[in-house]
Coordinates of C-alpha atoms in Angstrom, one line a residue:
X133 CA -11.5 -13.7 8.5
X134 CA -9.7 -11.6 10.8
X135 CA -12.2 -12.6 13.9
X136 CA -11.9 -16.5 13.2
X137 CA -7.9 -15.5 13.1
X138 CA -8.1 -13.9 16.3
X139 CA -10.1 -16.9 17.7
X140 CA -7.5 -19.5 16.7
X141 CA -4.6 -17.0 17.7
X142 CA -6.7 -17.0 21.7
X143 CA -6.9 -21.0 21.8
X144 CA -3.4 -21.5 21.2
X145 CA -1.9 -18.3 23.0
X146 CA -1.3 -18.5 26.9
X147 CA -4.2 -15.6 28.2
X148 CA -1.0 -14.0 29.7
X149 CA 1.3 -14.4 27.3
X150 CA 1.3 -11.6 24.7
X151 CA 0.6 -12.8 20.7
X152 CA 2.9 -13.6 18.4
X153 CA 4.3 -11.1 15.8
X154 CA 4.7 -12.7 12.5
X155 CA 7.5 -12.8 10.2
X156 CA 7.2 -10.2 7.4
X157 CA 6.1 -6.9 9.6
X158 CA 8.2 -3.9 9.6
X159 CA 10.6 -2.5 12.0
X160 CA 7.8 0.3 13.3
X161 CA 5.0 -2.3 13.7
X162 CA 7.2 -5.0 15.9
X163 CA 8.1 -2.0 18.0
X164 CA 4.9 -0.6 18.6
X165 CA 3.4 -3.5 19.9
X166 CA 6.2 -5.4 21.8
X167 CA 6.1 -1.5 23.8
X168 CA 2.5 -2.4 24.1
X169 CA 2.9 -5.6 25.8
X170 CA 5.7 -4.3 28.2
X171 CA 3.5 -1.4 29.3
X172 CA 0.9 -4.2 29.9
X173 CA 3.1 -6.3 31.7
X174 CA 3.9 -3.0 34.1
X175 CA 0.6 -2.3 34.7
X176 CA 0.8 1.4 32.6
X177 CA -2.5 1.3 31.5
X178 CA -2.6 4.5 29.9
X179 CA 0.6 4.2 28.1
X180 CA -0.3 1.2 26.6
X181 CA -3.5 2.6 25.5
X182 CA -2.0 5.8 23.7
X183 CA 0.7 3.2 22.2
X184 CA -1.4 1.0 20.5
X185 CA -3.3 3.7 19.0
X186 CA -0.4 3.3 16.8
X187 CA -1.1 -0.2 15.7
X188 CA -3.0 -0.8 11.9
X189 CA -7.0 -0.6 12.7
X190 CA -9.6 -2.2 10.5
X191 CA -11.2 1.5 9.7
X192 CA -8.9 3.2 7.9
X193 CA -9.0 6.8 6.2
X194 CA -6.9 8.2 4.0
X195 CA -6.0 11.7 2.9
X196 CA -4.2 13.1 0.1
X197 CA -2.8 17.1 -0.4
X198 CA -2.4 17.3 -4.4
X199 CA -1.2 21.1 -4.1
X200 CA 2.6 20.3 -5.0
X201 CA 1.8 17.8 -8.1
X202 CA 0.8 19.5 -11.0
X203 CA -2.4 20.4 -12.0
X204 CA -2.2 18.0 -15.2
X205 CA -1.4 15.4 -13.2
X206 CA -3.8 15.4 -11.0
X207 CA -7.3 13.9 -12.8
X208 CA -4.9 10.8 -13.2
X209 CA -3.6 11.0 -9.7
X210 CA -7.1 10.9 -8.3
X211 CA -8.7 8.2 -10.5
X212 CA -5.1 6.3 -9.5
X213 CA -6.6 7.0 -5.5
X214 CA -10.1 6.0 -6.4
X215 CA -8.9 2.6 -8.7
X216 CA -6.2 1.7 -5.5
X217 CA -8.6 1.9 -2.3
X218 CA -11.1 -0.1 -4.4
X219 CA -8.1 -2.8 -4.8
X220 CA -7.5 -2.7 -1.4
X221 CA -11.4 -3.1 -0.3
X222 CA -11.2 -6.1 -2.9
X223 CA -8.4 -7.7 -1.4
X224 CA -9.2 -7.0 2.5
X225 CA -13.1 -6.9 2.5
X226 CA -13.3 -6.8 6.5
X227 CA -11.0 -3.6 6.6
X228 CA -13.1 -0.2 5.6
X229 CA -11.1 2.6 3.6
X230 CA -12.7 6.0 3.1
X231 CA -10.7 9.7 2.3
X232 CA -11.3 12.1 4.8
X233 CA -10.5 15.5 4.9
X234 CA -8.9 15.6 8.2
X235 CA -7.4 13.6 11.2
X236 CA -6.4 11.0 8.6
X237 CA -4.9 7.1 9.4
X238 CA -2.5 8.0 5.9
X239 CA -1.6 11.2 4.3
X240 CA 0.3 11.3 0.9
X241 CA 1.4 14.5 -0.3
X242 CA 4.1 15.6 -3.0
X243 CA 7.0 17.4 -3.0
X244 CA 10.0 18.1 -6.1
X245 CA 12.8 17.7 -3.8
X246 CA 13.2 14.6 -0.9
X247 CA 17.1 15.3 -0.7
X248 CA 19.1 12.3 -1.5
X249 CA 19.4 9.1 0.1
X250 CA 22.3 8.2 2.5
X251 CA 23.6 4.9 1.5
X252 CA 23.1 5.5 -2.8
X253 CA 23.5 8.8 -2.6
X254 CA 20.9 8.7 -5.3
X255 CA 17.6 11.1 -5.1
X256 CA 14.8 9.8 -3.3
X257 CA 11.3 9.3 -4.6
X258 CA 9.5 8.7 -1.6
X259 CA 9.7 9.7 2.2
X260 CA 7.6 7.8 5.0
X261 CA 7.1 9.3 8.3
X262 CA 5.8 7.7 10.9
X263 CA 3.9 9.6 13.7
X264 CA 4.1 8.7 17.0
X265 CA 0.3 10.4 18.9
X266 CA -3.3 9.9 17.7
X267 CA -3.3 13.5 16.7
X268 CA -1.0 13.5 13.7
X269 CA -1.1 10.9 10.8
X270 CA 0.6 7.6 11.9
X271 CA 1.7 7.4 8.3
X272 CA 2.9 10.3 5.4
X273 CA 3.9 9.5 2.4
X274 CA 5.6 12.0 0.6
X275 CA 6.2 11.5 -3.0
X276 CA 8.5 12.9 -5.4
X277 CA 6.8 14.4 -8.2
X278 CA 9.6 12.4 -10.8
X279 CA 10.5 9.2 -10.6
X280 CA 14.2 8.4 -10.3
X281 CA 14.4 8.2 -14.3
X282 CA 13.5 11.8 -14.3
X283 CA 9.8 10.8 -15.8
X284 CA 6.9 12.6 -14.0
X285 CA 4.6 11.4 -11.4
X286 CA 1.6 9.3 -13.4
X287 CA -1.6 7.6 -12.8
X288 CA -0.1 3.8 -12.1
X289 CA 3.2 5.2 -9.9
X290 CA 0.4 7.1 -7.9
X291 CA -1.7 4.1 -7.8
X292 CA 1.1 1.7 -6.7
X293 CA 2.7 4.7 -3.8
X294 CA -0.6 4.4 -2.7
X295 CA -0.8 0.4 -2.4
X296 CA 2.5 0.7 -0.9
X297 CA 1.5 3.4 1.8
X298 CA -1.7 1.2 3.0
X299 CA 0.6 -2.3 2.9
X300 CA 3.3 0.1 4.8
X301 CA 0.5 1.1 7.1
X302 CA -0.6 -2.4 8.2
X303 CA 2.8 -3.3 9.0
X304 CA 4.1 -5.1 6.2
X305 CA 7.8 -4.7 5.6
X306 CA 8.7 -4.1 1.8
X307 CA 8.7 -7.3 -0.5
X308 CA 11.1 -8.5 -2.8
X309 CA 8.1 -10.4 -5.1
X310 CA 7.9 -8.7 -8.4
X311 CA 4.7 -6.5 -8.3
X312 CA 3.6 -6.8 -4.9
X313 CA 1.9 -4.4 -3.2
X314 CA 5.1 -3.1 -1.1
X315 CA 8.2 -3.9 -3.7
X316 CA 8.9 -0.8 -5.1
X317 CA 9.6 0.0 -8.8
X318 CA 11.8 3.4 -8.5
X319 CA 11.4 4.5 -12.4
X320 CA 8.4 4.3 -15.1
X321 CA 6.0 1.9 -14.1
X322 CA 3.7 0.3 -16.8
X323 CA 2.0 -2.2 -14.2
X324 CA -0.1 -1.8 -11.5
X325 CA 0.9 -3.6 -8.2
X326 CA -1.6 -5.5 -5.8
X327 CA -1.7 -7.0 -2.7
X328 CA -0.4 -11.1 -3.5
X329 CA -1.0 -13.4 -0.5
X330 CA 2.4 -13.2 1.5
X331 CA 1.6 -9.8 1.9
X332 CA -2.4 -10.0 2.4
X333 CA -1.4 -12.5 5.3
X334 CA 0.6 -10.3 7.0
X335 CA -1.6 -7.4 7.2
X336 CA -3.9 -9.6 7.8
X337 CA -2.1 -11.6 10.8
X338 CA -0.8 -7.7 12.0
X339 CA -4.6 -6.9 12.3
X340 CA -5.3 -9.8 14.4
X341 CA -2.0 -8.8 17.0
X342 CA -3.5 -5.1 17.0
X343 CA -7.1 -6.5 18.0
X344 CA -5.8 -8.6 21.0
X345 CA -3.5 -6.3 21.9
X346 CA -6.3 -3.5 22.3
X347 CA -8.5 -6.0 23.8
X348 CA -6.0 -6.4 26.5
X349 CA -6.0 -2.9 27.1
X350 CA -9.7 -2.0 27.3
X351 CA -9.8 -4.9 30.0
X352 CA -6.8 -3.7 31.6
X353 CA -4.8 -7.3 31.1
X354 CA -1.4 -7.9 32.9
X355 CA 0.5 -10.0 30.1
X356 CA 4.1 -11.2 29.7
X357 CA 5.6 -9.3 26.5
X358 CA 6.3 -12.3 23.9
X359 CA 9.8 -12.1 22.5
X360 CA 11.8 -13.9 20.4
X361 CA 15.2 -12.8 20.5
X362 CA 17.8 -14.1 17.5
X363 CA 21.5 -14.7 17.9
X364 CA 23.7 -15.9 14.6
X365 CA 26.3 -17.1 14.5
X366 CA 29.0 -16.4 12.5
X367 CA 27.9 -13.1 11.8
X368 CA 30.1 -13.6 8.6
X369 CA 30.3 -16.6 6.5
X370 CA 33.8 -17.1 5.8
X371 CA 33.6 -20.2 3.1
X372 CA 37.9 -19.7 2.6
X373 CA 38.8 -20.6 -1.3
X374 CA 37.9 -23.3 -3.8
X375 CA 37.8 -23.9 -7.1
X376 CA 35.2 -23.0 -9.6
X377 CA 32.5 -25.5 -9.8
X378 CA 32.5 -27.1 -6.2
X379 CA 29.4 -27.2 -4.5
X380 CA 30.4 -24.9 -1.4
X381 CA 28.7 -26.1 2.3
X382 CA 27.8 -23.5 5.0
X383 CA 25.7 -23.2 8.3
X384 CA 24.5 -20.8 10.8
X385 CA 23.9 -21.4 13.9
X386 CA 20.2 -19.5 15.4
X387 CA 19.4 -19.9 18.7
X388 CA 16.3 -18.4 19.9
X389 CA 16.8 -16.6 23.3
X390 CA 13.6 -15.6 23.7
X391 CA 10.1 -16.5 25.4
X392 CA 8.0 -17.3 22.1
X393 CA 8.8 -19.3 18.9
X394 CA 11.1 -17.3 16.7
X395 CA 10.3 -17.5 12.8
X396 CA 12.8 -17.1 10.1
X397 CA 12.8 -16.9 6.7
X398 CA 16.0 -16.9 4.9
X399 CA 16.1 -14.9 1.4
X400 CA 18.8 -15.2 -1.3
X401 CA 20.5 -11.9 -3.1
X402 CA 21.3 -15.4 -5.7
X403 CA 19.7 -18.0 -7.2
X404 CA 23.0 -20.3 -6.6
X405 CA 22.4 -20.5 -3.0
X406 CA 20.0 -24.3 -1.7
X407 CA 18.4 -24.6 1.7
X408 CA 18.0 -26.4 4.5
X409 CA 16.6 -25.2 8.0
X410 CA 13.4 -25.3 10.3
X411 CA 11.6 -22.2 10.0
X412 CA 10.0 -22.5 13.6
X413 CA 12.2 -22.2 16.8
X414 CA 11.5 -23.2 20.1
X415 CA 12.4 -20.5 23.1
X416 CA 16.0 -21.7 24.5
X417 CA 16.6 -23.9 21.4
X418 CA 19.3 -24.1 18.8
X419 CA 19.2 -25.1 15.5
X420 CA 22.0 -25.1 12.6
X421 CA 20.4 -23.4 9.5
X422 CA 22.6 -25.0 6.4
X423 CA 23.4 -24.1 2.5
X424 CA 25.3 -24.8 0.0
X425 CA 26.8 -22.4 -2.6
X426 CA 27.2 -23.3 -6.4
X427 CA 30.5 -21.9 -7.4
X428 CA 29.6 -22.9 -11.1
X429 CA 28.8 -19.4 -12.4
X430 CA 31.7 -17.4 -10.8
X431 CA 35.4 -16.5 -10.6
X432 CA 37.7 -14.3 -8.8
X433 CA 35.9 -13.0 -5.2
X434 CA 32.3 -13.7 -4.5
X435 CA 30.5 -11.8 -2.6
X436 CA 26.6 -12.5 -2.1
X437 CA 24.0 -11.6 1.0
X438 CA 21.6 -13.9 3.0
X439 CA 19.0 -12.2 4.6
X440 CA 16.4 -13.4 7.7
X441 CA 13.9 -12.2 8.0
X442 CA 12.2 -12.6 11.4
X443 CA 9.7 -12.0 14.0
X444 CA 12.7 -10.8 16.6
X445 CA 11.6 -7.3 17.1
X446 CA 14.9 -5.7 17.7
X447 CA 15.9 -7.7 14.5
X448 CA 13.1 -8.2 11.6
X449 CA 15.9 -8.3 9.3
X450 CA 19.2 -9.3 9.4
X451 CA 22.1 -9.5 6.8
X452 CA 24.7 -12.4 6.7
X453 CA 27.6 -11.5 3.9
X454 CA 28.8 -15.1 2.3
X455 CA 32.2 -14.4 1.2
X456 CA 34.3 -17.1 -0.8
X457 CA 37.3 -16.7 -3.1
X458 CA 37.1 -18.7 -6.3
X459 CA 39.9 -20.1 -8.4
X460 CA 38.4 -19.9 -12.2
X461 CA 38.8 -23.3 -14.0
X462 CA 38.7 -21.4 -17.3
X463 CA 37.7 -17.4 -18.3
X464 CA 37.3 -15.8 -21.6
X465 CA 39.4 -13.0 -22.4
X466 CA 39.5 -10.2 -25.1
X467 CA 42.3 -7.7 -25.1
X468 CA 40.6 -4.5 -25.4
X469 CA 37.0 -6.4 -23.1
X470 CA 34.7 -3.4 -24.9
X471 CA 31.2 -4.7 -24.0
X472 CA 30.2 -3.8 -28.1
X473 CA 32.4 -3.9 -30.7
X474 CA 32.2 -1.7 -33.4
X475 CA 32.2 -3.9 -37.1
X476 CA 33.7 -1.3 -39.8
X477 CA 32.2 -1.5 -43.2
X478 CA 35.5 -4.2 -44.3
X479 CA 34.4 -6.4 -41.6
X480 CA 36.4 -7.3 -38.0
X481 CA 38.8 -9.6 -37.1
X482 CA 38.3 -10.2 -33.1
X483 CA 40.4 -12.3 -31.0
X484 CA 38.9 -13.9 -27.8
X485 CA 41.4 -15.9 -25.8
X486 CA 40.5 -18.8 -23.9
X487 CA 42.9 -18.9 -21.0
X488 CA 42.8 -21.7 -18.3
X489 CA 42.4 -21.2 -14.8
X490 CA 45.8 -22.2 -12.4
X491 CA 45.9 -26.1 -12.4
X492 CA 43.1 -26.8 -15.1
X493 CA 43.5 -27.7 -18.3
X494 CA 40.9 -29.5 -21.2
X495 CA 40.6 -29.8 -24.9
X496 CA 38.3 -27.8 -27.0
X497 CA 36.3 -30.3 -29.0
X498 CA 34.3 -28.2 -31.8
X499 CA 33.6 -24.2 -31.5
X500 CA 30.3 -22.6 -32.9
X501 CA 29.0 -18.8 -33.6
X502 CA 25.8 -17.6 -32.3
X503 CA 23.9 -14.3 -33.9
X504 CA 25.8 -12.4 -35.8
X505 CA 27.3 -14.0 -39.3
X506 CA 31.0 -14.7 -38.3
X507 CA 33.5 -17.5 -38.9
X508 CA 35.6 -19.2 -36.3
X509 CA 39.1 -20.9 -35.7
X510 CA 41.1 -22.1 -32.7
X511 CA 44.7 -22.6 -32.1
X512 CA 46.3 -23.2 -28.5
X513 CA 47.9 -20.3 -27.2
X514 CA 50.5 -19.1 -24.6
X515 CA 51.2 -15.6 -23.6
X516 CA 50.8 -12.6 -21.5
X517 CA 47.4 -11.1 -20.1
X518 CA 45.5 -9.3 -17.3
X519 CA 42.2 -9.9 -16.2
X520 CA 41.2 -6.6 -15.0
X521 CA 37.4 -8.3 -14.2
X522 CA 38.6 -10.6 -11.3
X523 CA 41.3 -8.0 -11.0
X524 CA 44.2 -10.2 -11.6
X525 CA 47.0 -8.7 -12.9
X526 CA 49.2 -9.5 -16.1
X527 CA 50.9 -12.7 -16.0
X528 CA 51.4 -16.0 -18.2
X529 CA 48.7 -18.0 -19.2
X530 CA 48.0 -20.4 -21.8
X531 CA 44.8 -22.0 -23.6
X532 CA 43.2 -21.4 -27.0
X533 CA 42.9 -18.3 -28.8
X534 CA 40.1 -17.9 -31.0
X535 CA 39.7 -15.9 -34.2
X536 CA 36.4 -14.4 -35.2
X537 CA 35.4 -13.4 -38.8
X538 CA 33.1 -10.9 -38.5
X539 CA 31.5 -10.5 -41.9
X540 CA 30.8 -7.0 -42.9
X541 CA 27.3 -7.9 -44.7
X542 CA 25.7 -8.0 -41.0
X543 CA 22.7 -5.8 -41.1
X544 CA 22.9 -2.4 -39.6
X545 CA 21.9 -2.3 -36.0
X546 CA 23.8 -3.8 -32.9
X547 CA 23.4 -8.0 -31.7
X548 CA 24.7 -10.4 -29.5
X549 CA 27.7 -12.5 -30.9
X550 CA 28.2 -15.7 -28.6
X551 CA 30.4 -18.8 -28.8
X552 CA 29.7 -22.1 -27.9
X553 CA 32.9 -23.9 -27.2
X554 CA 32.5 -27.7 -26.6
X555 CA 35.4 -28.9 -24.5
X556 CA 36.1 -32.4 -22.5
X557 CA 36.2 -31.0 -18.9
X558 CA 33.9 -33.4 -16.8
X559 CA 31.8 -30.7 -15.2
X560 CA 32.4 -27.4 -18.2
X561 CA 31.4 -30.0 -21.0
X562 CA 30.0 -26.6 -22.9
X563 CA 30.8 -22.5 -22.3
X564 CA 29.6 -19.6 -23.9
X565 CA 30.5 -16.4 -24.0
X566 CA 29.1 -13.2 -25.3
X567 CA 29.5 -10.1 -26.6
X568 CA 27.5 -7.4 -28.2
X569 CA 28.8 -6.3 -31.9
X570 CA 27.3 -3.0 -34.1
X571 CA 27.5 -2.3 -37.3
X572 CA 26.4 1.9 -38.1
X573 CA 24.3 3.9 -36.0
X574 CA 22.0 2.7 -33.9
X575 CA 18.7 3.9 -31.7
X576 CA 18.3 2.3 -28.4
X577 CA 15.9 0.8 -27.9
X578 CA 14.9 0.8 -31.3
X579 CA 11.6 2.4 -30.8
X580 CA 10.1 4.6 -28.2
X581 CA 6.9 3.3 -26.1
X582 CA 5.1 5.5 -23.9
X583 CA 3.0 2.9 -23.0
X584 CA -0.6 4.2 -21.4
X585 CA -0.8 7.8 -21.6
X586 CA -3.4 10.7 -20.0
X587 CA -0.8 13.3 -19.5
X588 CA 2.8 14.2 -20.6
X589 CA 5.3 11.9 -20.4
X590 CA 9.0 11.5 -21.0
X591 CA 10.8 8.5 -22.3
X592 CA 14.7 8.1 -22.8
X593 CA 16.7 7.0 -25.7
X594 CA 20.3 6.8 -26.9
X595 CA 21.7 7.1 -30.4
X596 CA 24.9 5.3 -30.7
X597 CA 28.5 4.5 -32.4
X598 CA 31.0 3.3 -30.2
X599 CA 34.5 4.3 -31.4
X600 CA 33.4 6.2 -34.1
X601 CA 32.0 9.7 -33.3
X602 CA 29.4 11.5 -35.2
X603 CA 26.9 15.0 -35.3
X604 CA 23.1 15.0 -35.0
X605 CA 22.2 17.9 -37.1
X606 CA 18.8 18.1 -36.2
X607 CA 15.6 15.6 -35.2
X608 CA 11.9 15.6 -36.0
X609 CA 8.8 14.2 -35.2
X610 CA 5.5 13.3 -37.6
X611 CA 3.0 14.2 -34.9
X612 CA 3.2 17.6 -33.0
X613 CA 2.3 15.7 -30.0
X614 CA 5.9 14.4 -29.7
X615 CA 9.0 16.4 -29.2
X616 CA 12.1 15.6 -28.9
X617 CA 14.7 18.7 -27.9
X618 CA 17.9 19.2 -30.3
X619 CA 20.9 17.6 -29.5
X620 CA 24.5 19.0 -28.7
X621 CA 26.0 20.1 -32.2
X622 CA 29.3 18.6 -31.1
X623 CA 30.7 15.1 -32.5
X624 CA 30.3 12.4 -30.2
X625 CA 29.8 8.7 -30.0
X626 CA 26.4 8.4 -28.0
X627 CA 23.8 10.7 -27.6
X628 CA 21.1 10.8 -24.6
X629 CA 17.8 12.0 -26.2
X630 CA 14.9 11.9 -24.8
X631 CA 10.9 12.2 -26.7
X632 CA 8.3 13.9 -24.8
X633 CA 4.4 13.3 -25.2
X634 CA 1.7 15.7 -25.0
X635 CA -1.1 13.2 -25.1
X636 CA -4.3 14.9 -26.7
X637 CA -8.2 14.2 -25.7
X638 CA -8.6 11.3 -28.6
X639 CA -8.3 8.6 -26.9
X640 CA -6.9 5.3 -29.3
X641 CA -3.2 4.3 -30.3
X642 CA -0.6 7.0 -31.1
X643 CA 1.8 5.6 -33.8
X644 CA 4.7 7.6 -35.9
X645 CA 8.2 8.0 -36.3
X646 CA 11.5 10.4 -34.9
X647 CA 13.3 11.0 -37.3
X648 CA 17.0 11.9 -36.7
X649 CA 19.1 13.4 -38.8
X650 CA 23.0 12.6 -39.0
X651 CA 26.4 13.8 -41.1
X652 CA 26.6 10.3 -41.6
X653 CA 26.7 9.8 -45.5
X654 CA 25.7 6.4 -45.6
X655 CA 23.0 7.0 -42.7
X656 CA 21.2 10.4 -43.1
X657 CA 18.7 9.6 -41.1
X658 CA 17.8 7.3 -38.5
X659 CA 14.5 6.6 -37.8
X660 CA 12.7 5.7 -34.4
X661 CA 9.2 4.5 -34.2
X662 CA 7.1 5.5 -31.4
X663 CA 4.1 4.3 -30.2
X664 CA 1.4 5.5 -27.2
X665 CA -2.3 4.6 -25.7
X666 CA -4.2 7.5 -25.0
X667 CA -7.3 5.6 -22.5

């Protein structure tokens, strides 16, 4: 596959004029071989040679230092390895993978501390370090040895750091698609990832630059760097104000300043944004990128991200903020806005107040209740109310107000509420809005699952009563395998538990009960199922 790539990539490719880099390689991998090409073009044979050393080759080894992960972990970590490079032969059968013990392509090692990172402040799970001579690894991965929900290292997060590290070494830039071999789930993974097509051609179309490129150099090749250079503008799309539910038009202007096609691909942070540009750009040309932006689901200030992605070297990836300030046609409002309202044992009277945005007004036609057993009235309504969401102070409004019955009979647990207003506004013919209402004490979720299990493994829960604090006075488990530490002996109205697995040698489904004991009268105990796979 790669050779017939590379023979299509020669017939349509000036001899002199460096290959194309295609959209979706990483920052390191553009900049490695566009240094290539320029030490071509100035005749520095031997710096181009130790450069594109650098680039992804179709023989590559792999090494992994498990000293640092524990030594429970590491059966898992290397059939996780073993299960991953076979993937990877699978998916690119022209490209060898072997472990070696030294000199390797990719070395992944472990570490309990990579610092925190700059922008979240949050502590990193991985670090990837890119070396720069044929002496040192061009790629280590090093991996924390918990995941950023505090859950240890297992088989499946080694096997998908490792899919990650290989796509990372061929050049491909991390992926938003769900699963794919370099998108990145931070916390307890229950899936393995795999290399989807987008990122299979990449690495595959990376390859296919790398091979020219050395070819050039082994036959000491003059050829003219190929560049595409992007320019945007605005840098900032400034959409000025409108009112909720207009259909909002923008544009960008790319111009391509460079000596090769540029390739874009614009990506959403929203699924309200539509489309409408060329993905291909000629050298010298301009073309007007346009969108529009459905104001439908928002209110107050939006704030959303458009990202191109690109085959500009200098800029793979480049973020356009799409700011707008919308004026609400209607929002719901409750006076206290708890996201879960506690229903006593009497039952709740709740008041949400329909309130119309500036300059709108409608009718309600019929309300309806959704989930939890409640009645419903409406009256129209004028008074005096913040909006501390779109952060909109208090002032006078007027609409409906509209008066739930919670009954008290609801079942103990927590549920959505929602209400389904029916109005005759031409374009909000039907809104909903929800809320989450408890009755009691609650476990959430409402049962534990390990999920696959061949070491020890530590899932989070919460016990809960908002408003309404309460003691744990102690917690047990059915099956010695699963522990759960005591909880503070002080009153409060959530609790942050979390159940620990010691998986035996049986293998076969792991089933039983927490059981957690409260100075709640009318809830002793609260029980929370667990369940486990030991392979």
């Amino acid at each position: 596959m790669i050779a017939l790539a590379l023979a299509l990539v020669q017939t349509q490719v000036s001899p002199t004029l460096g290959p194309l880099l295609p959209v979706g390689s990483h920052a390191e991998f553009q900049r490695a071989a566009i240094q290539t090409q320029r030490q071509l073009s100035a005749g520095d044979f031997a710096g181009a040679a130790k450069t594109v050393a650098l680039l992804p080759s179709p023989s590559i080894t792999l090494a992994v230092d498990w000293k640092n992960l524990p030594a429970d972990t590491r059966p898992a970590g290397q059939k996780a390895l073993a299960d991953a490079l076979k993937h990877c032969g699978e998916r690119f059968p022209e490209v060898k993978f072997r472990t070696v013990a030294a000199k390797p392509n990719i070395l992944i090692t472990f570490s309990t501390d990579l610092g925190r990172d700059p922008d979240s402040r949050e502590p990193k799970i991985v670090a990837q370090l890119f070396g720069m001579d044929a002496t040192q690894p061009r790629l280590e991965t090093v991996l924390r040895t918990t995941r950023s929900d505090k859950s240890p290292l297992d088989g499946i997060s080694i096997y998908n750091e490792v899919l990650f590290a290989v796509g990372t070494y061929l050049g491909v830039a991390e992926e938003s698609q769900v699963q794919g071999a370099t998108s990145r789930a931070s916390g307890f993974n229950q899936i393995r990832h795999q290399f989807f097509g987008p990122g299979r051609s990449v690495a595959n179309r990376n390859l296919v630059v790398a091979s020219q490129l050395r070819g050039y150099v082994a036959k000491r090749t003059r050829v003219i760097p190929a560049v595409p250079e992007l320019a945007i503008e605005p840098k900032v799309q400034q959409l000025g104000n409108t009112i909720q539910g207009t259909i909002v038009p923008g544009s960008i202007t790319v111009t391509n300043n460079g000596n090769v096609d540029l390739q874009i691909n614009i990506v959403p942070d929203c699924g309200c944004f539509k489309f409408s540009y060329n993905n291909t750009i000629k050298p010298g040309q301009t073309e007007i990128a346009r969108f529009t932006a459905d104001s439908t689901a928002f209110a107050g200030k939006f704030r959303k991200k458009l990202l191109l992605v690109t085959n500009d070297p200098e800029r793979p990836a480049v973020t356009v903020p799409v700011e707008m300030d919308i004026e609400p046609v209607y929002r719901f409002l409750r006076p206290n806005g708890a996201p879960v309202e506690l229903v006593p044992d009497n039952g709740l009277v709740q008041d949400v107040f329909l309130a119309f945005g500036k300059g709108s007004q409608f009718k309600i036609k019929s309300v309806e209740v959704a989930g939890a057993t409640a009645q419903v009235s409406d009256q129209e309504w004028r008074g005096s109310m913040a909006d501390p969401e779109i952060g909109e102070p208090i002032r006078e409004r007027e609409g409906y107000r509209l008066t739930l019955l919670i009954s008290p009979s609801i079942p103990t647990g927590r549920a959505p509420l929602s209400l389904i207003v029916e109005t005759d506004h031409p374009t909000f013919g039907t809104l909903t809005y929800t809320f989450q209402v408890q009755k009691g004490i609650v476990a959430l979720p409402q049962a534990v699952f390990f999920g696959e299990v061949s070491l020890p493994r530590t899932m989070p829960f919460t016990v809960s009563r908002p408003g309404k604090p309460f003691r744990i006075k102690s917690i047990s488990s059915d099956n010695k395998a699963v522990t759960v530490p005591a909880a503070p002996t002080s009153a409060a109205t959530e609790f942050a538990l979390s159940a620990k697995i010691v998986p035996g040698k049986t293998p076969g489904t792991v089933n039983g009960v927490i059981t957690v004991v409260t100075d709640d009268p009318k809830q002793p105990k609260i029980l929370v199922p667990y369940t486990a796979f030991v392979p």
